[in-house]
């Protein structure tokens, strides 16, 4: 034979290693804090005005990146909640229910435009209060917030086309409680469809991340929405409970932990309140041996380390087919080394601060559990800032399906990796969880994708990508990940009663 | 040829019908490439990057109208990028046609700047095998340190992978001590899957460098295509222990884009590749933009382009 290729012996040792120290050492490129004006104190946004809380209490909100106080916000008690609900009820009866849908749409369009105009400010506020990298708040959160308002603004006067031969009626007052991982985006997911369908709103942001919602309150005020159509009140669990328990609320929309979701469901049973619950997840990301490996690895990295892993649909379980297991793990480890962890305001930061001390403790607890269970922990070798709440990106190998780190939602930058042999085996393992919010499939084979998507019990299944969000696409869970859908035409339904026309 | 007793990686690859190349997902690779452009490169990182990029340039003239005079001028520029700025590196190499190798070699004597020559019927590669071999040998005999060959894209697209493999291997043999850069002409291969397969064939057949483009076809180098090739180099490194160089060529004329490429290199292959032994920019107008940016970093103001010599 005429083989002239050069003769190379294959080194069978494991000394080959790529060096990435310099890849993490870019000169600082901080975003200017000056873009955001943060008041020293915020009151409750009720009936179109910022009003002092009847509770007379305020609590601090801090920057998790350096533990410095950013501002203090009012703590709404049951009387404040009652005031907000009355304002919303009044606005519903007086203005919003009667307003021609086209006019409602105009207000929502106006909010969307103003979000875009103030995008930089909102991104900076979000990053300061939340700890997420400015790259994400700038390129993901805020643009998607704008898109969401634009999308639902368009539906406001087209409900009769969304639901032909039905008379779509609003429910009334919606009580909405949102989490701290995507504060402004979750506010948009809640407020936009509620307004488009003609409901009025009492919204409570999470206690650790109230500022961007309060900025949205400023925008809503400036957009000249009729007073009381949107009320934004701040507080912790007790405030949320007062909203859930309020007799004059017609619908609860909650995004947060499964634990709280179960409490809400218990509380509202026997009442006529409708509910949508978007809860926890433990998504399976599945890499087959015929996958585009490098892109799959990148998708896995984004799937678990996006927003420090504070994502309900994060791909926190990884299943890799055994024939490519070693290669995939090696590539994930190399990729970990190039992730920049640190100051969220630096434009080069990939992984910012953990949202709170409490959450950091939870993550550390699981790291200990994982090690105790015999899983092998690997962390990036990066340095962490001395102040603030940070966690190195972490992977566990040698994980068993029965390990707690493979079953429970950690809500942090922690990936549990398991191997599998056959398609049927991985479907069974992926579905073997109380959750069912999302899943990812990585293969070059189209037929395999269709097979998997029909069998995986998850609200969203991404194929050869992960964490893609679009306002037109419904999002929601199976099983303990909740019920109801947000986004798309489906996202209108939970805010409507459909009357038959005959 | 004697039968080899050891099985080489190249042979394994060949026996598998060149089907071992992993697939590339178009959406994924383009998203990943775009992510590198989000890095914000400032201050000392920027200056270091600009200096490094200068030092990685293959200053190129490949035109029918190339003359000895033109090549001599370009060689002087290669050694004296901007004499008023002390401490600047030279470019890595000048890249010329075989007929100009002798002139360039003489002009660059003692400077450390390498002479690279295109060969094998550049840019189309549609020449008989014997012509390609003699073209290569002529360039090497005239003093070329590096040979930039083109692959037979027609044969590749016909699925004649053995032909392409053997051709590269035979050119490698003809190169002797000269380092071989294999131009895939990715603009004619079109899909990322084909770019990946051609990269693997080239490396297993003996390439020292893989290179995107001739500069005569649009599109030339792009970040996603370069990323596919860097991924192939990384996999090859882990399979064989051998470090292969990368040369994007054509269309990289601005500093900002060059820095994006370096970020990508740094984050895919790491520090060991951050030098002109393993990475080159094939470019003619990039050097002056880098100089302009370096002067701006030094003085705080942009200078007019007439302060930078064109050759």
PDB file of N, CA, C and O in Angstrom, chain A residues 186-239:
ATOM      1  N   UNK A 186     -38.896  37.476  35.128  1.00  0.00           N
ATOM      2  CA  UNK A 186     -40.065  36.803  35.703  1.00  0.00           C
ATOM      3  C   UNK A 186     -41.212  37.805  35.900  1.00  0.00           C
ATOM      4  O   UNK A 186     -42.385  37.462  35.726  1.00  0.00           O
ATOM      5  N   UNK A 187     -40.868  39.045  36.246  1.00  0.00           N
ATOM      6  CA  UNK A 187     -41.909  40.075  36.347  1.00  0.00           C
ATOM      7  C   UNK A 187     -42.592  40.262  34.989  1.00  0.00           C
ATOM      8  O   UNK A 187     -43.820  40.365  34.899  1.00  0.00           O
ATOM      9  N   UNK A 188     -41.787  40.266  33.929  1.00  0.00           N
ATOM     10  CA  UNK A 188     -42.355  40.435  32.584  1.00  0.00           C
ATOM     11  C   UNK A 188     -43.217  39.227  32.209  1.00  0.00           C
ATOM     12  O   UNK A 188     -44.302  39.386  31.650  1.00  0.00           O
ATOM     13  N   UNK A 189     -42.735  38.029  32.523  1.00  0.00           N
ATOM     14  CA  UNK A 189     -43.496  36.805  32.219  1.00  0.00           C
ATOM     15  C   UNK A 189     -44.859  36.840  32.904  1.00  0.00           C
ATOM     16  O   UNK A 189     -45.834  36.295  32.396  1.00  0.00           O
ATOM     17  N   UNK A 190     -44.894  37.453  34.084  1.00  0.00           N
ATOM     18  CA  UNK A 190     -46.143  37.479  34.839  1.00  0.00           C
ATOM     19  C   UNK A 190     -47.035  38.632  34.406  1.00  0.00           C
ATOM     20  O   UNK A 190     -48.235  38.461  34.180  1.00  0.00           O
ATOM     21  N   UNK A 191     -46.452  39.831  34.332  1.00  0.00           N
ATOM     22  CA  UNK A 191     -47.281  41.025  34.113  1.00  0.00           C
ATOM     23  C   UNK A 191     -47.815  41.085  32.679  1.00  0.00           C
ATOM     24  O   UNK A 191     -48.993  41.390  32.462  1.00  0.00           O
ATOM     25  N   UNK A 192     -46.951  40.785  31.691  1.00  0.00           N
ATOM     26  CA  UNK A 192     -47.351  41.007  30.299  1.00  0.00           C
ATOM     27  C   UNK A 192     -48.622  40.230  29.900  1.00  0.00           C
ATOM     28  O   UNK A 192     -49.570  40.836  29.388  1.00  0.00           O
ATOM     29  N   UNK A 193     -48.689  38.916  30.126  1.00  0.00           N
ATOM     30  CA  UNK A 193     -49.917  38.210  29.718  1.00  0.00           C
ATOM     31  C   UNK A 193     -51.128  38.623  30.561  1.00  0.00           C
ATOM     32  O   UNK A 193     -52.252  38.646  30.046  1.00  0.00           O
ATOM     33  N   UNK A 194     -50.897  38.956  31.846  1.00  0.00           N
ATOM     34  CA  UNK A 194     -52.015  39.364  32.705  1.00  0.00           C
ATOM     35  C   UNK A 194     -52.646  40.645  32.167  1.00  0.00           C
ATOM     36  O   UNK A 194     -53.873  40.747  32.057  1.00  0.00           O
ATOM     37  N   UNK A 195     -51.806  41.611  31.797  1.00  0.00           N
ATOM     38  CA  UNK A 195     -52.336  42.877  31.283  1.00  0.00           C
ATOM     39  C   UNK A 195     -52.985  42.685  29.923  1.00  0.00           C
ATOM     40  O   UNK A 195     -54.045  43.249  29.639  1.00  0.00           O
ATOM     41  N   UNK A 196     -52.353  41.883  29.077  1.00  0.00           N
ATOM     42  CA  UNK A 196     -52.875  41.695  27.718  1.00  0.00           C
ATOM     43  C   UNK A 196     -54.266  41.093  27.756  1.00  0.00           C
ATOM     44  O   UNK A 196     -55.112  41.371  26.903  1.00  0.00           O
ATOM     45  N   UNK A 197     -54.528  40.241  28.752  1.00  0.00           N
ATOM     46  CA  UNK A 197     -55.827  39.578  28.834  1.00  0.00           C
ATOM     47  C   UNK A 197     -56.835  40.383  29.651  1.00  0.00           C
ATOM     48  O   UNK A 197     -57.963  39.946  29.843  1.00  0.00           O
ATOM     49  N   UNK A 198     -56.406  41.549  30.167  1.00  0.00           N
ATOM     50  CA  UNK A 198     -57.351  42.434  30.846  1.00  0.00           C
ATOM     51  C   UNK A 198     -57.434  42.262  32.349  1.00  0.00           C
ATOM     52  O   UNK A 198     -58.377  42.730  32.976  1.00  0.00           O
ATOM     53  N   UNK A 199     -56.455  41.597  32.937  1.00  0.00           N
ATOM     54  CA  UNK A 199     -56.427  41.453  34.388  1.00  0.00           C
ATOM     55  C   UNK A 199     -55.592  42.571  35.010  1.00  0.00           C
ATOM     56  O   UNK A 199     -54.760  43.186  34.341  1.00  0.00           O
ATOM     57  N   UNK A 200     -55.800  42.818  36.280  1.00  0.00           N
ATOM     58  CA  UNK A 200     -54.912  43.729  37.002  1.00  0.00           C
ATOM     59  C   UNK A 200     -54.048  42.907  37.953  1.00  0.00           C
ATOM     60  O   UNK A 200     -54.336  41.728  38.202  1.00  0.00           O
ATOM     61  N   UNK A 201     -53.001  43.553  38.474  1.00  0.00           N
ATOM     62  CA  UNK A 201     -51.901  42.782  39.045  1.00  0.00           C
ATOM     63  C   UNK A 201     -51.440  43.316  40.398  1.00  0.00           C
ATOM     64  O   UNK A 201     -51.335  44.526  40.594  1.00  0.00           O
ATOM     65  N   UNK A 202     -51.185  42.382  41.309  1.00  0.00           N
ATOM     66  CA  UNK A 202     -50.374  42.680  42.500  1.00  0.00           C
ATOM     67  C   UNK A 202     -49.176  41.745  42.434  1.00  0.00           C
ATOM     68  O   UNK A 202     -49.340  40.525  42.479  1.00  0.00           O
ATOM     69  N   UNK A 203     -47.992  42.329  42.276  1.00  0.00           N
ATOM     70  CA  UNK A 203     -46.805  41.507  42.087  1.00  0.00           C
ATOM     71  C   UNK A 203     -45.826  41.695  43.233  1.00  0.00           C
ATOM     72  O   UNK A 203     -45.576  42.816  43.670  1.00  0.00           O
ATOM     73  N   UNK A 204     -45.277  40.589  43.706  1.00  0.00           N
ATOM     74  CA  UNK A 204     -44.243  40.668  44.738  1.00  0.00           C
ATOM     75  C   UNK A 204     -42.941  40.051  44.240  1.00  0.00           C
ATOM     76  O   UNK A 204     -42.871  38.853  43.986  1.00  0.00           O
ATOM     77  N   UNK A 205     -41.893  40.873  44.104  1.00  0.00           N
ATOM     78  CA  UNK A 205     -40.584  40.304  43.765  1.00  0.00           C
ATOM     79  C   UNK A 205     -39.973  39.624  44.980  1.00  0.00           C
ATOM     80  O   UNK A 205     -40.428  39.828  46.109  1.00  0.00           O
ATOM     81  N   UNK A 206     -38.951  38.827  44.758  1.00  0.00           N
ATOM     82  CA  UNK A 206     -38.280  38.123  45.857  1.00  0.00           C
ATOM     83  C   UNK A 206     -37.578  39.121  46.768  1.00  0.00           C
ATOM     84  O   UNK A 206     -37.165  40.193  46.323  1.00  0.00           O
ATOM     85  N   UNK A 207     -37.427  38.751  48.038  1.00  0.00           N
ATOM     86  CA  UNK A 207     -36.887  39.719  48.996  1.00  0.00           C
ATOM     87  C   UNK A 207     -35.425  40.060  48.746  1.00  0.00           C
ATOM     88  O   UNK A 207     -34.968  41.124  49.120  1.00  0.00           O
ATOM     89  N   UNK A 208     -34.671  39.173  48.095  1.00  0.00           N
ATOM     90  CA  UNK A 208     -33.260  39.507  47.856  1.00  0.00           C
ATOM     91  C   UNK A 208     -33.056  40.306  46.564  1.00  0.00           C
ATOM     92  O   UNK A 208     -31.978  40.851  46.342  1.00  0.00           O
ATOM     93  N   UNK A 209     -34.085  40.373  45.718  1.00  0.00           N
ATOM     94  CA  UNK A 209     -33.901  41.044  44.422  1.00  0.00           C
ATOM     95  C   UNK A 209     -35.089  41.930  44.060  1.00  0.00           C
ATOM     96  O   UNK A 209     -35.711  41.745  43.014  1.00  0.00           O
ATOM     97  N   UNK A 210     -35.402  42.934  44.890  1.00  0.00           N
ATOM     98  CA  UNK A 210     -36.597  43.724  44.596  1.00  0.00           C
ATOM     99  C   UNK A 210     -36.363  44.898  43.631  1.00  0.00           C
ATOM    100  O   UNK A 210     -37.322  45.472  43.117  1.00  0.00           O
ATOM    101  N   UNK A 211     -35.091  45.259  43.376  1.00  0.00           N
ATOM    102  CA  UNK A 211     -34.852  46.572  42.765  1.00  0.00           C
ATOM    103  C   UNK A 211     -35.310  46.690  41.319  1.00  0.00           C
ATOM    104  O   UNK A 211     -35.878  47.708  40.926  1.00  0.00           O
ATOM    105  N   UNK A 212     -35.082  45.656  40.505  1.00  0.00           N
ATOM    106  CA  UNK A 212     -35.460  45.813  39.098  1.00  0.00           C
ATOM    107  C   UNK A 212     -36.976  45.894  38.947  1.00  0.00           C
ATOM    108  O   UNK A 212     -37.482  46.618  38.081  1.00  0.00           O
ATOM    109  N   UNK A 213     -37.714  45.186  39.803  1.00  0.00           N
ATOM    110  CA  UNK A 213     -39.175  45.280  39.741  1.00  0.00           C
ATOM    111  C   UNK A 213     -39.627  46.690  40.138  1.00  0.00           C
ATOM    112  O   UNK A 213     -40.597  47.215  39.590  1.00  0.00           O
ATOM    113  N   UNK A 214     -38.900  47.295  41.097  1.00  0.00           N
ATOM    114  CA  UNK A 214     -39.246  48.661  41.488  1.00  0.00           C
ATOM    115  C   UNK A 214     -38.904  49.659  40.376  1.00  0.00           C
ATOM    116  O   UNK A 214     -39.595  50.657  40.180  1.00  0.00           O
ATOM    117  N   UNK A 215     -37.842  49.359  39.633  1.00  0.00           N
ATOM    118  CA  UNK A 215     -37.525  50.173  38.444  1.00  0.00           C
ATOM    119  C   UNK A 215     -38.644  50.017  37.416  1.00  0.00           C
ATOM    120  O   UNK A 215     -39.019  50.979  36.738  1.00  0.00           O
ATOM    121  N   UNK A 216     -39.156  48.794  37.297  1.00  0.00           N
ATOM    122  CA  UNK A 216     -40.271  48.570  36.374  1.00  0.00           C
ATOM    123  C   UNK A 216     -41.502  49.354  36.842  1.00  0.00           C
ATOM    124  O   UNK A 216     -42.252  49.891  36.016  1.00  0.00           O
ATOM    125  N   UNK A 217     -41.659  49.465  38.159  1.00  0.00           N
ATOM    126  CA  UNK A 217     -42.760  50.276  38.693  1.00  0.00           C
ATOM    127  C   UNK A 217     -42.611  51.731  38.241  1.00  0.00           C
ATOM    128  O   UNK A 217     -43.587  52.373  37.844  1.00  0.00           O
ATOM    129  N   UNK A 218     -41.375  52.226  38.272  1.00  0.00           N
ATOM    130  CA  UNK A 218     -41.126  53.597  37.780  1.00  0.00           C
ATOM    131  C   UNK A 218     -41.541  53.725  36.318  1.00  0.00           C
ATOM    132  O   UNK A 218     -42.144  54.709  35.903  1.00  0.00           O
ATOM    133  N   UNK A 219     -41.187  52.715  35.540  1.00  0.00           N
ATOM    134  CA  UNK A 219     -41.528  52.731  34.110  1.00  0.00           C
ATOM    135  C   UNK A 219     -43.044  52.718  33.932  1.00  0.00           C
ATOM    136  O   UNK A 219     -43.603  53.476  33.127  1.00  0.00           O
ATOM    137  N   UNK A 220     -43.714  51.882  34.708  1.00  0.00           N
ATOM    138  CA  UNK A 220     -45.168  51.769  34.600  1.00  0.00           C
ATOM    139  C   UNK A 220     -45.835  53.090  34.981  1.00  0.00           C
ATOM    140  O   UNK A 220     -46.803  53.533  34.358  1.00  0.00           O
ATOM    141  N   UNK A 221     -45.252  53.735  35.984  1.00  0.00           N
ATOM    142  CA  UNK A 221     -45.761  55.046  36.395  1.00  0.00           C
ATOM    143  C   UNK A 221     -45.575  56.054  35.263  1.00  0.00           C
ATOM    144  O   UNK A 221     -46.493  56.788  34.900  1.00  0.00           O
ATOM    145  N   UNK A 222     -44.384  56.040  34.689  1.00  0.00           N
ATOM    146  CA  UNK A 222     -44.063  56.975  33.616  1.00  0.00           C
ATOM    147  C   UNK A 222     -44.878  56.677  32.363  1.00  0.00           C
ATOM    148  O   UNK A 222     -45.220  57.574  31.596  1.00  0.00           O
ATOM    149  N   UNK A 223     -45.206  55.398  32.152  1.00  0.00           N
ATOM    150  CA  UNK A 223     -46.010  55.006  30.987  1.00  0.00           C
ATOM    151  C   UNK A 223     -47.460  55.423  31.161  1.00  0.00           C
ATOM    152  O   UNK A 223     -48.275  55.260  30.260  1.00  0.00           O
ATOM    153  N   UNK A 224     -47.773  55.924  32.373  1.00  0.00           N
ATOM    154  CA  UNK A 224     -49.101  56.472  32.632  1.00  0.00           C
ATOM    155  C   UNK A 224     -50.211  55.428  32.589  1.00  0.00           C
ATOM    156  O   UNK A 224     -51.339  55.723  32.167  1.00  0.00           O
ATOM    157  N   UNK A 225     -49.879  54.235  33.021  1.00  0.00           N
ATOM    158  CA  UNK A 225     -50.919  53.210  33.157  1.00  0.00           C
ATOM    159  C   UNK A 225     -51.957  53.699  34.158  1.00  0.00           C
ATOM    160  O   UNK A 225     -51.598  54.349  35.138  1.00  0.00           O
ATOM    161  N   UNK A 226     -53.225  53.397  33.955  1.00  0.00           N
ATOM    162  CA  UNK A 226     -54.215  53.822  34.948  1.00  0.00           C
ATOM    163  C   UNK A 226     -53.803  53.326  36.334  1.00  0.00           C
ATOM    164  O   UNK A 226     -53.339  52.196  36.467  1.00  0.00           O
ATOM    165  N   UNK A 227     -53.942  54.175  37.374  1.00  0.00           N
ATOM    166  CA  UNK A 227     -53.455  53.803  38.699  1.00  0.00           C
ATOM    167  C   UNK A 227     -54.102  52.519  39.193  1.00  0.00           C
ATOM    168  O   UNK A 227     -55.307  52.312  39.029  1.00  0.00           O
ATOM    169  N   UNK A 228     -53.262  51.650  39.764  1.00  0.00           N
ATOM    170  CA  UNK A 228     -53.778  50.412  40.348  1.00  0.00           C
ATOM    171  C   UNK A 228     -53.788  49.224  39.412  1.00  0.00           C
ATOM    172  O   UNK A 228     -53.998  48.101  39.852  1.00  0.00           O
ATOM    173  N   UNK A 229     -53.552  49.447  38.123  1.00  0.00           N
ATOM    174  CA  UNK A 229     -53.549  48.308  37.193  1.00  0.00           C
ATOM    175  C   UNK A 229     -52.388  47.372  37.516  1.00  0.00           C
ATOM    176  O   UNK A 229     -52.532  46.150  37.509  1.00  0.00           O
ATOM    177  N   UNK A 230     -51.240  47.967  37.821  1.00  0.00           N
ATOM    178  CA  UNK A 230     -50.114  47.157  38.297  1.00  0.00           C
ATOM    179  C   UNK A 230     -49.667  47.709  39.643  1.00  0.00           C
ATOM    180  O   UNK A 230     -49.377  48.899  39.767  1.00  0.00           O
ATOM    181  N   UNK A 231     -49.628  46.842  40.637  1.00  0.00           N
ATOM    182  CA  UNK A 231     -49.129  47.214  41.961  1.00  0.00           C
ATOM    183  C   UNK A 231     -47.945  46.319  42.277  1.00  0.00           C
ATOM    184  O   UNK A 231     -48.035  45.097  42.102  1.00  0.00           O
ATOM    185  N   UNK A 232     -46.853  46.933  42.725  1.00  0.00           N
ATOM    186  CA  UNK A 232     -45.667  46.127  43.025  1.00  0.00           C
ATOM    187  C   UNK A 232     -45.302  46.349  44.483  1.00  0.00           C
ATOM    188  O   UNK A 232     -45.011  47.476  44.901  1.00  0.00           O
ATOM    189  N   UNK A 233     -45.390  45.282  45.250  1.00  0.00           N
ATOM    190  CA  UNK A 233     -45.132  45.399  46.680  1.00  0.00           C
ATOM    191  C   UNK A 233     -44.014  44.444  47.072  1.00  0.00           C
ATOM    192  O   UNK A 233     -43.889  43.357  46.508  1.00  0.00           O
ATOM    193  N   UNK A 234     -43.197  44.891  48.000  1.00  0.00           N
ATOM    194  CA  UNK A 234     -42.023  44.110  48.369  1.00  0.00           C
ATOM    195  C   UNK A 234     -42.214  43.482  49.745  1.00  0.00           C
ATOM    196  O   UNK A 234     -42.992  43.970  50.560  1.00  0.00           O
ATOM    197  N   UNK A 235     -41.471  42.428  49.980  1.00  0.00           N
ATOM    198  CA  UNK A 235     -41.555  41.727  51.252  1.00  0.00           C
ATOM    199  C   UNK A 235     -41.039  40.322  51.115  1.00  0.00           C
ATOM    200  O   UNK A 235     -40.609  39.921  50.029  1.00  0.00           O
ATOM    201  N   UNK A 236     -41.092  39.581  52.206  1.00  0.00           N
ATOM    202  CA  UNK A 236     -40.572  38.209  52.194  1.00  0.00           C
ATOM    203  C   UNK A 236     -41.734  37.212  52.185  1.00  0.00           C
ATOM    204  O   UNK A 236     -42.810  37.517  51.674  1.00  0.00           O
ATOM    205  N   UNK A 237     -41.526  36.065  52.773  1.00  0.00           N
ATOM    206  CA  UNK A 237     -42.519  34.981  52.728  1.00  0.00           C
ATOM    207  C   UNK A 237     -43.882  35.369  53.270  1.00  0.00           C
ATOM    208  O   UNK A 237     -44.919  35.007  52.703  1.00  0.00           O
ATOM    209  N   UNK A 238     -43.885  36.157  54.363  1.00  0.00           N
ATOM    210  CA  UNK A 238     -45.156  36.530  54.978  1.00  0.00           C
ATOM    211  C   UNK A 238     -45.994  37.372  54.023  1.00  0.00           C
ATOM    212  O   UNK A 238     -47.227  37.245  53.969  1.00  0.00           O
ATOM    213  N   UNK A 239     -45.327  38.240  53.271  1.00  0.00           N
ATOM    214  CA  UNK A 239     -46.045  39.080  52.300  1.00  0.00           C
ATOM    215  C   UNK A 239     -46.657  38.193  51.218  1.00  0.00           C
ATOM    216  O   UNK A 239     -47.813  38.377  50.814  1.00  0.00           O
TER     217      UNK A 239
END
